Coordinates of C-alpha atoms and ligand atoms in Angstrom, one line a residue:
X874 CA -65.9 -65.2 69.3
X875 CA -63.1 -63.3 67.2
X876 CA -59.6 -64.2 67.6
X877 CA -57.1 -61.8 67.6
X878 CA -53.3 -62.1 67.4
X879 CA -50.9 -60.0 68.5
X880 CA -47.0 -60.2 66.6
X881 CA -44.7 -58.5 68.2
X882 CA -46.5 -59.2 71.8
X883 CA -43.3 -59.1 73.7
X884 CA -42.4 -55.7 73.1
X885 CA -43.0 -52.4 74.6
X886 CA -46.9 -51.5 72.9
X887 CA -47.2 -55.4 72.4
X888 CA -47.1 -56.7 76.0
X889 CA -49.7 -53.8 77.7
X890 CA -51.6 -54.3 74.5
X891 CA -52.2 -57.9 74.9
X892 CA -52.7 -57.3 78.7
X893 CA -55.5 -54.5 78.0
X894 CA -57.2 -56.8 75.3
X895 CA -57.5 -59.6 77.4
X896 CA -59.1 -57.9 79.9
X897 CA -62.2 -56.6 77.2
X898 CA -61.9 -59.5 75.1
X899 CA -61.3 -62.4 77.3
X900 CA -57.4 -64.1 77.7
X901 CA -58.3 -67.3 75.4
X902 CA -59.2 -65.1 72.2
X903 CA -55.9 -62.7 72.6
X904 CA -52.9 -64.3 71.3
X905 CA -49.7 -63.2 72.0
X906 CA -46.6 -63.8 69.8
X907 CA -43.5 -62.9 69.0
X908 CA -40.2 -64.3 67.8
X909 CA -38.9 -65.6 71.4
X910 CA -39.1 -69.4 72.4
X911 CA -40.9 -68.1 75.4
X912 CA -43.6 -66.5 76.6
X913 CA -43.1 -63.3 78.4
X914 CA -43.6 -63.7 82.0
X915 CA -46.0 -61.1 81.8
X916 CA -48.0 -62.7 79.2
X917 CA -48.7 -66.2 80.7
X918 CA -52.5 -65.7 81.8
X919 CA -53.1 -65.9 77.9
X920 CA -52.0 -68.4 75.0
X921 CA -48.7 -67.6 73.5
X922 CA -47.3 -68.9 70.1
X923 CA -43.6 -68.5 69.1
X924 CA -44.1 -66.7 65.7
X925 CA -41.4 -64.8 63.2
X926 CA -43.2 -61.8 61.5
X927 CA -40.9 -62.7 58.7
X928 CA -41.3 -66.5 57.9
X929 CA -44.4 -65.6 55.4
X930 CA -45.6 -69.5 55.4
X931 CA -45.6 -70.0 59.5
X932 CA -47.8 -66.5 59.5
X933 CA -50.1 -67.4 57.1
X934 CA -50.7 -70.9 58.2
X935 CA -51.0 -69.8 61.3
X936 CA -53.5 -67.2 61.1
X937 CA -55.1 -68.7 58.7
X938 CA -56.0 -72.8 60.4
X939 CA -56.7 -70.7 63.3
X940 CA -59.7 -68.6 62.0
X941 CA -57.4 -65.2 63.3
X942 CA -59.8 -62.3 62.3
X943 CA -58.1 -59.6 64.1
X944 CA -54.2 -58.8 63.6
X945 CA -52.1 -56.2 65.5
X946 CA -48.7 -56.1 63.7
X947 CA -46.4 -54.8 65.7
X948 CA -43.3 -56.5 65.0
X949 CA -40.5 -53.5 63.8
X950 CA -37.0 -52.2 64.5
X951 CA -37.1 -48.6 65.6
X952 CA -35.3 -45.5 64.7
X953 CA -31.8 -45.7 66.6
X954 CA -31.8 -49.5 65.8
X955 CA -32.5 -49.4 62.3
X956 CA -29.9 -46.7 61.6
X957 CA -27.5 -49.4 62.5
X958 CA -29.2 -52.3 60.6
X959 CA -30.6 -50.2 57.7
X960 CA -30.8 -54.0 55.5
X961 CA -32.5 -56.0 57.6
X962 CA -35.0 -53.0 59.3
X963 CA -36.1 -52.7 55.7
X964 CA -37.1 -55.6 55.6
X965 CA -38.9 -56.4 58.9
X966 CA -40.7 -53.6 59.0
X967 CA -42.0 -53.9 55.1
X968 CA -42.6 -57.8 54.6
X969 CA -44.6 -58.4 57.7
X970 CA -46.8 -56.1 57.0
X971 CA -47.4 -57.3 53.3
X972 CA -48.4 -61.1 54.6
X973 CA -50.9 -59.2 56.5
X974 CA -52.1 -57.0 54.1
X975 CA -52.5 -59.7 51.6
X976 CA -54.0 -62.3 53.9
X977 CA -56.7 -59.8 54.5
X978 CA -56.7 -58.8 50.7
X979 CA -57.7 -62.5 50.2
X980 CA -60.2 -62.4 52.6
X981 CA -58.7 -64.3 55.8
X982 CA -58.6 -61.1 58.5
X983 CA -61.2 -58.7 58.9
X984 CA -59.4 -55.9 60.6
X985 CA -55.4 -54.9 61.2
X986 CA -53.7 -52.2 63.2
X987 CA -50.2 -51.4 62.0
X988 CA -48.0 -48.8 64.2
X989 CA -46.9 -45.9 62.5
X990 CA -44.6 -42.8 64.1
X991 CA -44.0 -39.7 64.2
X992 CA -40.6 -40.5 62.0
X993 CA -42.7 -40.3 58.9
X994 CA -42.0 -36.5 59.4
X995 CA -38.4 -35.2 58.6
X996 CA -36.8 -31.6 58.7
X997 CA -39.0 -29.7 55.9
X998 CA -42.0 -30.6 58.0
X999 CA -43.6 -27.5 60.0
X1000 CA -42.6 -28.3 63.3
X1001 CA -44.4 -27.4 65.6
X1002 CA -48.1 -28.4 66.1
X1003 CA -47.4 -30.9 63.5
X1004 CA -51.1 -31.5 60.6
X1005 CA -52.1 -34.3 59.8
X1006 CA -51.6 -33.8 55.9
X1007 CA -47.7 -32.0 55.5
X1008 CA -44.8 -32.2 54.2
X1009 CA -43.4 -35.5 54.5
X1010 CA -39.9 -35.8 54.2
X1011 CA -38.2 -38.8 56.5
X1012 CA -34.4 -38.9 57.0
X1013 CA -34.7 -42.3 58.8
X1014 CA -34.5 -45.6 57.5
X1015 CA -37.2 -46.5 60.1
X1016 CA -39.0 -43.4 59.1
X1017 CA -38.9 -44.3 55.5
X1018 CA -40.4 -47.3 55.9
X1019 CA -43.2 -46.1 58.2
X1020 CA -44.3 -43.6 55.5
X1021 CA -43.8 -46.6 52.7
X1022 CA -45.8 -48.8 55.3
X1023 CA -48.9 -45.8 55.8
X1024 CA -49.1 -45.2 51.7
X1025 CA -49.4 -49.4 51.6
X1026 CA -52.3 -49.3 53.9
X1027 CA -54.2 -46.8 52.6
X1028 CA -53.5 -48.2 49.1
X1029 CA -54.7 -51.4 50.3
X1030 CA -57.8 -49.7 51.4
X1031 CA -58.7 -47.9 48.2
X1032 CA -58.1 -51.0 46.1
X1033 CA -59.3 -53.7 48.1
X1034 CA -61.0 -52.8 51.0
X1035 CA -58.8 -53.6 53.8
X1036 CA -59.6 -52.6 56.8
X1037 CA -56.5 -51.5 58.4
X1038 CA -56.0 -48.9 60.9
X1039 CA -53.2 -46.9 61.9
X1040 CA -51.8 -44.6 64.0
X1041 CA -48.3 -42.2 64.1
X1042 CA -47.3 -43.0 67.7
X1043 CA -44.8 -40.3 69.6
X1044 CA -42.3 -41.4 72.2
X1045 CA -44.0 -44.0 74.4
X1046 CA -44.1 -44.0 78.2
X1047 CA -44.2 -47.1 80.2
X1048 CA -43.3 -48.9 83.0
X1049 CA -44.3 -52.1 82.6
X1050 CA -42.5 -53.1 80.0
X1051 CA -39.1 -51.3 78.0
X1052 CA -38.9 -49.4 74.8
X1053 CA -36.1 -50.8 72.7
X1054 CA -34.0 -49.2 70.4
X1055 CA -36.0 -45.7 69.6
X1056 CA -34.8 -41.7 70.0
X1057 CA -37.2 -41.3 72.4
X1058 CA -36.2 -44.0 74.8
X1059 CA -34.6 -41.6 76.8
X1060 CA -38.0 -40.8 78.4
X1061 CA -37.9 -43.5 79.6
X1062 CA -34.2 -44.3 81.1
X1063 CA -34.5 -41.2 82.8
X1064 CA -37.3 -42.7 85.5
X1065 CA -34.7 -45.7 86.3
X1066 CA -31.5 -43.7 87.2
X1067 CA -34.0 -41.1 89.2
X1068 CA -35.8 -43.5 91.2
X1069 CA -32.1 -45.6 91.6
X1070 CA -30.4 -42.1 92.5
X1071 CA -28.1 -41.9 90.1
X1072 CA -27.4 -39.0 87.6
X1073 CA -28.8 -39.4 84.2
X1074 CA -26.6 -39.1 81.2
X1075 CA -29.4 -37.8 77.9
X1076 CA -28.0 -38.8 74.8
X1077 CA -30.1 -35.5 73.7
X1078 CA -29.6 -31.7 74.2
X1079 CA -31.4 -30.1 77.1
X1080 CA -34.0 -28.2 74.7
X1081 CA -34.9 -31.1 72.5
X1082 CA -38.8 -31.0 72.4
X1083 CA -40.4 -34.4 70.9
X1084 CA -44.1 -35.5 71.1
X1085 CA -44.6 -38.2 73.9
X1086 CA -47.4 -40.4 75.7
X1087 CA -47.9 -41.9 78.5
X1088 CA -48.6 -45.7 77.4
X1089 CA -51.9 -45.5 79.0
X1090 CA -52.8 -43.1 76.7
X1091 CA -51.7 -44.9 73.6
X1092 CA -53.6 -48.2 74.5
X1093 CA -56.7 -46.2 74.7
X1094 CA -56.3 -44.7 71.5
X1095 CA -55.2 -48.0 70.0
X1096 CA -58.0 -50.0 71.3
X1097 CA -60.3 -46.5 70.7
X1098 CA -59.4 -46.7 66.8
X1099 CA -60.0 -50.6 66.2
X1100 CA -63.8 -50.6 68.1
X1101 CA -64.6 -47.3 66.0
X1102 CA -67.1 -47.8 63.4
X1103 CA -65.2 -48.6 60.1
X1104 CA -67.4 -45.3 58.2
X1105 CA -65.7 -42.9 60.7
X1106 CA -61.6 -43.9 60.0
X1107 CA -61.2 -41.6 57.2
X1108 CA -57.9 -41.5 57.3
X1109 CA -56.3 -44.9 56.3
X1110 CA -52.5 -43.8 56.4
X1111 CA -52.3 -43.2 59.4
X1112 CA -53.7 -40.7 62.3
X1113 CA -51.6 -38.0 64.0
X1114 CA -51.8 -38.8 67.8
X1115 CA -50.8 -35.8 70.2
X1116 CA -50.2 -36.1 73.8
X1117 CA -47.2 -34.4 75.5
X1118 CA -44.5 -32.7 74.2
X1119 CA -41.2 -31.8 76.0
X1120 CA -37.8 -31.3 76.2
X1121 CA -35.5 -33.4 78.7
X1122 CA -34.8 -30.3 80.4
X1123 CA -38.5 -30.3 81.3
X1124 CA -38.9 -33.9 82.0
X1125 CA -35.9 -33.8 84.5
X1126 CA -37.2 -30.2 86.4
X1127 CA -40.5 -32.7 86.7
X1128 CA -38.7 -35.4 88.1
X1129 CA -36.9 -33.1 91.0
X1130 CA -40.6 -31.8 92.1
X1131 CA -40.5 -35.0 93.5
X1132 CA -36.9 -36.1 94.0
X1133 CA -35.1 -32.4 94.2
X1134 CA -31.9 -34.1 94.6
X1135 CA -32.4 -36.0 90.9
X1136 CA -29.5 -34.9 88.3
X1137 CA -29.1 -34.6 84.4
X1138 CA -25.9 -34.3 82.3
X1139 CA -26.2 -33.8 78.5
X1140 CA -24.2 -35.8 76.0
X1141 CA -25.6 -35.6 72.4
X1142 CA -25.2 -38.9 70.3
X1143 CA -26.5 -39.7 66.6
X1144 CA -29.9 -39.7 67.8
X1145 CA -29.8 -36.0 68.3
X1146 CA -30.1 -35.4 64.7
X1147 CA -33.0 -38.0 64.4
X1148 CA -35.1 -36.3 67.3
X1149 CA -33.8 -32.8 65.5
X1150 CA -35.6 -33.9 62.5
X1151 CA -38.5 -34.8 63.9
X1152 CA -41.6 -32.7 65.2
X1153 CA -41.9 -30.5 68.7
X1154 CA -45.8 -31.7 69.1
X1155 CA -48.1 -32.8 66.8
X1156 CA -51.7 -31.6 65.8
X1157 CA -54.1 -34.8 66.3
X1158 CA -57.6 -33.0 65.6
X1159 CA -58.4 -35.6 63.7
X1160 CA -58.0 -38.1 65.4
X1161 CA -60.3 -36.0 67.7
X1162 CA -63.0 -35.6 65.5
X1163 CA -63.8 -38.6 63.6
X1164 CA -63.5 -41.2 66.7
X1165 CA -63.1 -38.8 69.4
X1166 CA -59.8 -39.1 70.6
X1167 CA -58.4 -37.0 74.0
X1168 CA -55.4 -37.8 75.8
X1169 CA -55.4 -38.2 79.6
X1170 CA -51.8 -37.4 81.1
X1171 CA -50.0 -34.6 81.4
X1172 CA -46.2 -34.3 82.1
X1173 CA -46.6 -34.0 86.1
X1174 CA -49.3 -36.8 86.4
X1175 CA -47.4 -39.2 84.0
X1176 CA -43.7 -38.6 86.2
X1177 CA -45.9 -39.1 89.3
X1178 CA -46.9 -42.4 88.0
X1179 CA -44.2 -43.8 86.3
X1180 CA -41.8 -42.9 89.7
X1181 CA -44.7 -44.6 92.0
X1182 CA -44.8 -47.5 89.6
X1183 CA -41.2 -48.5 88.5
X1184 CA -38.8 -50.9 90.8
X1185 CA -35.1 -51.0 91.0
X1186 CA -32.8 -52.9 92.7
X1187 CA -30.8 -50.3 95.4
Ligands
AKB2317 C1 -38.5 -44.2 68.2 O1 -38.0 -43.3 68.9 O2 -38.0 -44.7 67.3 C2 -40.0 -44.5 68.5 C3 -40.9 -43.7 67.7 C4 -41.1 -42.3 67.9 O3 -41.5 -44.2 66.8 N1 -40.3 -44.4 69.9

Protein backbone atom coordinates (compact mmCIF):
# COMPACT_ATOMS: atom_id res chain seq x y z
CA UNK A 1 0.00 0.00 0.00
CA UNK A 2 1.89 3.39 -1.13
CA UNK A 3 1.08 6.51 0.56
CA UNK A 4 0.90 9.48 -1.13
CA UNK A 5 0.76 13.06 0.06
CA UNK A 6 -0.52 15.84 -1.49
CA UNK A 7 0.97 19.68 -0.24
CA UNK A 8 -0.87 22.16 -1.41
CA UNK A 9 -4.26 20.00 -1.26
CA UNK A 10 -6.44 22.88 -0.64
CA UNK A 11 -5.87 24.67 -3.71
CA UNK A 12 -7.30 24.77 -7.05
CA UNK A 13 -5.30 21.33 -8.86
CA UNK A 14 -4.77 20.17 -5.09
CA UNK A 15 -8.41 19.64 -3.98
CA UNK A 16 -9.81 17.71 -7.46
CA UNK A 17 -6.48 15.94 -7.33
CA UNK A 18 -6.79 14.49 -4.02
CA UNK A 19 -10.48 13.79 -4.79
CA UNK A 20 -9.60 11.86 -8.10
CA UNK A 21 -6.77 9.86 -6.27
CA UNK A 22 -8.78 8.77 -3.64
CA UNK A 23 -11.18 7.43 -5.78
CA UNK A 24 -8.14 4.94 -7.66
CA UNK A 25 -6.07 4.73 -4.77
CA UNK A 26 -8.33 4.43 -1.87
CA UNK A 27 -9.12 7.73 0.71
CA UNK A 28 -6.77 6.26 3.71
CA UNK A 29 -3.48 6.22 1.42
CA UNK A 30 -4.20 9.92 -0.12
CA UNK A 31 -3.19 12.63 2.15
CA UNK A 32 -4.13 15.93 1.88
CA UNK A 33 -2.24 18.90 3.27
CA UNK A 34 -1.80 22.21 3.17
CA UNK A 35 -0.86 25.16 5.35
CA UNK A 36 -4.60 25.86 6.76
CA UNK A 37 -5.61 24.63 10.36
CA UNK A 38 -8.41 22.91 8.63
CA UNK A 39 -9.37 20.58 6.37
CA UNK A 40 -11.15 21.73 3.33
CA UNK A 41 -14.66 20.77 3.48
CA UNK A 42 -14.25 19.16 0.44
CA UNK A 43 -11.48 17.00 1.55
CA UNK A 44 -12.90 15.35 4.76
CA UNK A 45 -13.69 11.72 3.31
CA UNK A 46 -9.75 11.46 3.50
CA UNK A 47 -7.01 12.17 6.22
CA UNK A 48 -5.79 15.71 6.28
CA UNK A 49 -2.51 17.02 8.03
CA UNK A 50 -1.89 20.76 8.51
CA UNK A 51 1.60 21.07 6.73
CA UNK A 52 3.77 24.35 5.67
CA UNK A 53 5.71 23.48 2.35
CA UNK A 54 8.29 25.67 3.83
CA UNK A 55 9.11 24.48 7.45
CA UNK A 56 11.87 21.88 5.88
CA UNK A 57 11.96 19.85 9.41
CA UNK A 58 7.90 19.32 9.75
CA UNK A 59 8.04 18.06 5.91
CA UNK A 60 10.67 15.84 6.28
CA UNK A 61 9.62 14.29 9.48
CA UNK A 62 6.54 13.96 8.24
CA UNK A 63 7.00 12.18 5.15
CA UNK A 64 9.58 10.57 6.28
CA UNK A 65 7.94 8.51 10.02
CA UNK A 66 5.07 8.14 7.67
CA UNK A 67 6.66 5.85 4.99
CA UNK A 68 5.15 8.77 2.15
CA UNK A 69 6.40 7.19 -1.20
CA UNK A 70 4.48 9.33 -3.39
CA UNK A 71 4.68 13.37 -3.31
CA UNK A 72 2.53 15.84 -5.31
CA UNK A 73 4.02 19.25 -4.54
CA UNK A 74 1.85 21.66 -5.34
CA UNK A 75 2.20 24.35 -2.91
CA UNK A 76 3.15 27.89 -5.14
CA UNK A 77 2.20 31.51 -5.61
CA UNK A 78 1.12 32.21 -9.14
CA UNK A 79 1.83 34.74 -11.72
CA UNK A 80 -0.34 37.92 -10.70
CA UNK A 81 0.39 37.05 -6.94
CA UNK A 82 3.96 36.75 -7.12
CA UNK A 83 4.41 39.90 -9.10
CA UNK A 84 3.28 41.55 -5.94
CA UNK A 85 5.33 39.35 -3.46
CA UNK A 86 8.40 38.71 -5.77
CA UNK A 87 10.55 37.82 -2.13
CA UNK A 88 8.61 35.56 -0.57
CA UNK A 89 7.16 33.70 -4.16
CA UNK A 90 10.87 32.99 -4.66
CA UNK A 91 11.07 31.33 -2.05
CA UNK A 92 7.95 29.14 -1.83
CA UNK A 93 8.03 28.05 -4.98
CA UNK A 94 12.02 27.04 -4.90
CA UNK A 95 12.53 25.59 -1.18
CA UNK A 96 9.67 23.26 -1.19
CA UNK A 97 10.56 21.73 -3.97
CA UNK A 98 14.26 21.20 -2.80
CA UNK A 99 13.09 19.18 0.56
CA UNK A 100 11.41 17.09 -1.87
CA UNK A 101 13.90 16.69 -4.19
CA UNK A 102 16.42 15.89 -1.65
CA UNK A 103 14.23 13.56 0.46
CA UNK A 104 13.95 11.51 -2.65
CA UNK A 105 17.70 12.10 -3.54
CA UNK A 106 18.32 10.31 -0.12
CA UNK A 107 16.12 7.68 -0.89
CA UNK A 108 12.79 8.40 1.27
CA UNK A 109 10.13 9.00 -1.98
CA UNK A 110 9.96 7.00 -4.94
CA UNK A 111 8.11 9.30 -7.28
CA UNK A 112 7.15 13.39 -7.28
CA UNK A 113 5.07 15.43 -9.50
CA UNK A 114 5.92 19.14 -9.48
CA UNK A 115 3.53 21.67 -11.54
CA UNK A 116 5.14 23.66 -13.96
CA UNK A 117 3.32 26.45 -16.53
CA UNK A 118 3.21 27.76 -19.33
CA UNK A 119 5.03 31.05 -17.70
CA UNK A 120 8.40 29.36 -18.35
CA UNK A 121 7.79 30.90 -21.87
CA UNK A 122 8.34 34.73 -22.22
CA UNK A 123 8.07 37.13 -25.36
CA UNK A 124 11.07 35.78 -27.59
CA UNK A 125 9.23 32.42 -27.59
CA UNK A 126 7.44 31.48 -31.03
CA UNK A 127 4.05 31.97 -30.02
CA UNK A 128 1.90 30.25 -31.39
CA UNK A 129 1.80 26.31 -31.33
CA UNK A 130 4.30 26.61 -28.67
CA UNK A 131 7.47 23.20 -28.97
CA UNK A 132 8.36 21.59 -26.46
CA UNK A 133 12.16 22.57 -26.70
CA UNK A 134 12.24 26.79 -27.49
CA UNK A 135 13.28 29.67 -26.60
CA UNK A 136 12.81 30.20 -23.07
CA UNK A 137 12.81 33.57 -21.84
CA UNK A 138 10.39 34.27 -18.68
CA UNK A 139 9.53 37.85 -17.69
CA UNK A 140 7.71 36.64 -14.44
CA UNK A 141 8.92 36.09 -11.20
CA UNK A 142 6.57 33.02 -11.01
CA UNK A 143 7.75 32.20 -14.48
CA UNK A 144 11.40 32.36 -13.47
CA UNK A 145 11.12 30.11 -10.91
CA UNK A 146 9.08 27.55 -12.74
CA UNK A 147 11.92 27.31 -15.44
CA UNK A 148 14.56 27.26 -12.29
CA UNK A 149 12.18 24.61 -10.69
CA UNK A 150 12.02 22.33 -14.43
CA UNK A 151 16.08 22.60 -14.87
CA UNK A 152 16.18 21.28 -10.88
CA UNK A 153 14.14 18.37 -11.75
CA UNK A 154 15.67 17.20 -14.65
CA UNK A 155 19.09 17.82 -12.96
CA UNK A 156 17.95 15.86 -10.14
CA UNK A 157 17.11 13.20 -12.65
CA UNK A 158 20.41 13.01 -14.48
CA UNK A 159 22.49 12.99 -11.27
CA UNK A 160 20.53 10.97 -8.97
CA UNK A 161 17.81 9.29 -10.33
CA UNK A 162 14.89 10.99 -9.14
CA UNK A 163 11.91 10.24 -10.42
CA UNK A 164 10.10 13.34 -10.77
CA UNK A 165 7.56 14.21 -13.23
CA UNK A 166 6.30 17.38 -14.52
CA UNK A 167 4.12 19.10 -16.42
CA UNK A 168 3.70 23.03 -17.96
CA UNK A 169 0.03 23.46 -17.04
CA UNK A 170 -2.09 26.39 -19.08
CA UNK A 171 -4.95 28.33 -17.51
CA UNK A 172 -6.95 25.81 -15.45
CA UNK A 173 -10.78 25.42 -15.64
CA UNK A 174 -12.79 24.33 -12.71
CA UNK A 175 -15.68 24.57 -10.85
CA UNK A 176 -15.18 22.81 -7.89
CA UNK A 177 -12.75 24.60 -6.48
CA UNK A 178 -11.06 28.48 -7.31
CA UNK A 179 -7.91 29.40 -9.03
CA UNK A 180 -6.03 32.02 -6.93
CA UNK A 181 -3.94 34.62 -7.93
CA UNK A 182 -2.95 33.61 -11.79
CA UNK A 183 -3.48 35.63 -15.44
CA UNK A 184 -5.63 33.26 -16.38
CA UNK A 185 -8.14 33.32 -13.66
CA UNK A 186 -10.22 35.27 -15.60
CA UNK A 187 -11.47 32.05 -17.22
CA UNK A 188 -12.72 31.34 -14.63
CA UNK A 189 -14.55 34.62 -13.01
CA UNK A 190 -16.25 34.93 -16.21
CA UNK A 191 -18.60 31.67 -15.45
CA UNK A 192 -19.71 33.33 -11.99
CA UNK A 193 -20.91 36.81 -13.14
CA UNK A 194 -22.60 34.90 -16.35
CA UNK A 195 -24.46 32.43 -14.50
CA UNK A 196 -25.24 35.46 -11.52
CA UNK A 197 -26.24 37.87 -14.59
CA UNK A 198 -24.10 40.30 -14.19
CA UNK A 199 -21.64 41.94 -16.77
CA UNK A 200 -18.12 40.78 -16.58
CA UNK A 201 -15.28 43.21 -16.26
CA UNK A 202 -11.73 41.12 -18.11
CA UNK A 203 -8.86 42.45 -16.68
CA UNK A 204 -7.53 41.33 -20.38
CA UNK A 205 -8.07 42.74 -23.95
CA UNK A 206 -10.75 41.11 -26.04
CA UNK A 207 -8.10 39.25 -28.43
CA UNK A 208 -5.90 37.92 -25.78
CA UNK A 209 -5.37 34.15 -26.76
CA UNK A 210 -3.81 31.90 -23.80
CA UNK A 211 -3.63 28.11 -23.70
CA UNK A 212 -6.42 26.68 -21.23
CA UNK A 213 -7.91 23.28 -19.85
CA UNK A 214 -10.70 22.16 -18.56
CA UNK A 215 -9.58 20.66 -15.01
CA UNK A 216 -10.79 17.40 -16.04
CA UNK A 217 -8.44 17.29 -18.54
CA UNK A 218 -5.44 18.20 -16.43
CA UNK A 219 -6.18 15.53 -13.68
CA UNK A 220 -6.11 13.01 -16.35
CA UNK A 221 -2.93 14.06 -17.70
CA UNK A 222 -1.62 14.42 -14.12
CA UNK A 223 -2.68 11.11 -12.95
CA UNK A 224 -1.81 9.80 -16.85
CA UNK A 225 2.02 10.97 -16.32
CA UNK A 226 2.60 9.51 -12.71
CA UNK A 227 1.13 5.69 -13.62
CA UNK A 228 3.27 5.82 -16.95
CA UNK A 229 6.12 3.60 -16.98
CA UNK A 230 9.22 5.45 -15.72
CA UNK A 231 11.30 4.37 -19.36
CA UNK A 232 8.67 6.29 -21.38
CA UNK A 233 9.03 10.07 -19.35
CA UNK A 234 11.71 11.27 -21.50
CA UNK A 235 11.39 14.52 -20.73
CA UNK A 236 12.20 15.28 -17.06
CA UNK A 237 11.77 19.20 -17.19
CA UNK A 238 8.70 19.37 -17.85
CA UNK A 239 6.02 18.33 -20.69
CA UNK A 240 4.12 20.83 -22.79
CA UNK A 241 0.30 20.09 -22.26
CA UNK A 242 -2.12 21.62 -24.93
CA UNK A 243 -5.73 21.82 -24.56
CA UNK A 244 -7.69 24.97 -25.63
CA UNK A 245 -6.64 28.07 -26.61
CA UNK A 246 -8.78 31.30 -26.74
CA UNK A 247 -9.23 34.75 -26.38
CA UNK A 248 -11.99 36.20 -23.83
CA UNK A 249 -13.77 37.50 -26.72
CA UNK A 250 -14.30 33.88 -27.67
CA UNK A 251 -14.92 32.52 -24.31
CA UNK A 252 -17.69 35.19 -23.71
CA UNK A 253 -19.52 34.70 -27.61
CA UNK A 254 -19.53 30.84 -25.99
CA UNK A 255 -21.06 31.82 -22.91
CA UNK A 256 -24.07 33.90 -24.85
CA UNK A 257 -24.87 30.48 -27.03
CA UNK A 258 -26.28 29.66 -23.90
CA UNK A 259 -27.13 32.84 -22.00
CA UNK A 260 -27.46 35.52 -25.16
CA UNK A 261 -28.19 38.17 -22.77
CA UNK A 262 -24.40 37.50 -20.97
CA UNK A 263 -22.08 40.76 -21.23
CA UNK A 264 -18.23 41.64 -21.30
CA UNK A 265 -16.43 45.01 -20.82
CA UNK A 266 -12.68 45.11 -21.21
CA UNK A 267 -10.35 46.80 -18.79
CA UNK A 268 -6.63 45.79 -19.22
CA UNK A 269 -4.61 45.56 -15.87
CA UNK A 270 -0.80 44.43 -15.21
CA UNK A 271 -1.69 41.07 -16.09
CA UNK A 272 -2.15 42.05 -19.62
CA UNK A 273 1.47 42.24 -20.26
CA UNK A 274 2.03 38.82 -18.43
CA UNK A 275 -0.71 36.91 -20.62
CA UNK A 276 0.96 39.18 -23.71
CA UNK A 277 4.12 37.40 -22.99
CA UNK A 278 2.98 34.31 -22.78
CA UNK A 279 2.00 31.72 -25.62
CA UNK A 280 -1.47 31.65 -27.96
CA UNK A 281 -1.42 27.53 -27.75
CA UNK A 282 1.02 25.22 -27.08
CA UNK A 283 2.36 22.10 -29.08
CA UNK A 284 2.05 19.00 -26.60
CA UNK A 285 3.12 16.11 -29.16
CA UNK A 286 5.05 14.92 -26.80
CA UNK A 287 3.33 14.47 -24.27
CA UNK A 288 1.24 12.61 -26.97
CA UNK A 289 3.72 10.31 -27.95
CA UNK A 290 5.62 8.98 -25.15
CA UNK A 291 2.46 8.37 -22.64
CA UNK A 292 -0.22 9.12 -25.00
CA UNK A 293 -1.74 12.04 -23.91
CA UNK A 294 -5.20 13.67 -25.67
CA UNK A 295 -7.26 16.19 -24.27
CA UNK A 296 -11.04 15.80 -24.01
CA UNK A 297 -12.88 19.23 -23.92
CA UNK A 298 -13.29 21.65 -26.20
CA UNK A 299 -14.40 25.37 -25.67
CA UNK A 300 -18.36 24.73 -26.17
CA UNK A 301 -18.40 21.37 -24.07
CA UNK A 302 -16.18 22.83 -21.25
CA UNK A 303 -18.77 26.34 -20.97
CA UNK A 304 -21.62 23.85 -21.09
CA UNK A 305 -20.28 22.19 -18.10
CA UNK A 306 -18.79 24.65 -16.04
CA UNK A 307 -22.44 26.83 -16.47
CA UNK A 308 -24.44 23.42 -15.54
CA UNK A 309 -22.06 22.91 -12.71
CA UNK A 310 -21.29 26.16 -10.81
CA UNK A 311 -23.79 27.76 -7.98
CA UNK A 312 -24.41 31.27 -7.03
CA UNK A 313 -26.24 32.92 -4.64
CA UNK A 314 -29.11 35.19 -6.79
C1 LIG B 1 -1.32 31.61 -13.84
O1 LIG B 1 -2.10 32.27 -14.54
O2 LIG B 1 -0.42 32.13 -13.16
C2 LIG B 1 -1.45 30.11 -13.84
C3 LIG B 1 -0.54 29.48 -14.84
C4 LIG B 1 -0.80 29.62 -16.28
O3 LIG B 1 0.39 28.82 -14.46
N1 LIG B 1 -2.80 29.74 -14.08
Amino acid sequence: MIKTLIIGAGGQIGTELVLELRKIKGNDTVIAADVKDYCPPLLVNGPYVKIDALDREGVRDYIISNEIKEVYLLAALLSATAEKNPDFAWKLNMEGLFTILDLAKEGHISKIFWPSSIAVFGPTTPMDNTPQHTIMEPTTVYGISKQAGERWCEYYFNKFNVDVRSIRYPGLISYKSFPGGGTTDYAVDIFYKAKAGKQFTCFLKEDTALPMMFMDDAINATIQLMEAPAENVKIRSAYNLGGISFTPKAISEAIQKVIPEFEIVYQPDFRQVIAESWPNSIDDSYAEKEWGWKHQFDLDTMVKVMLENIKVEH
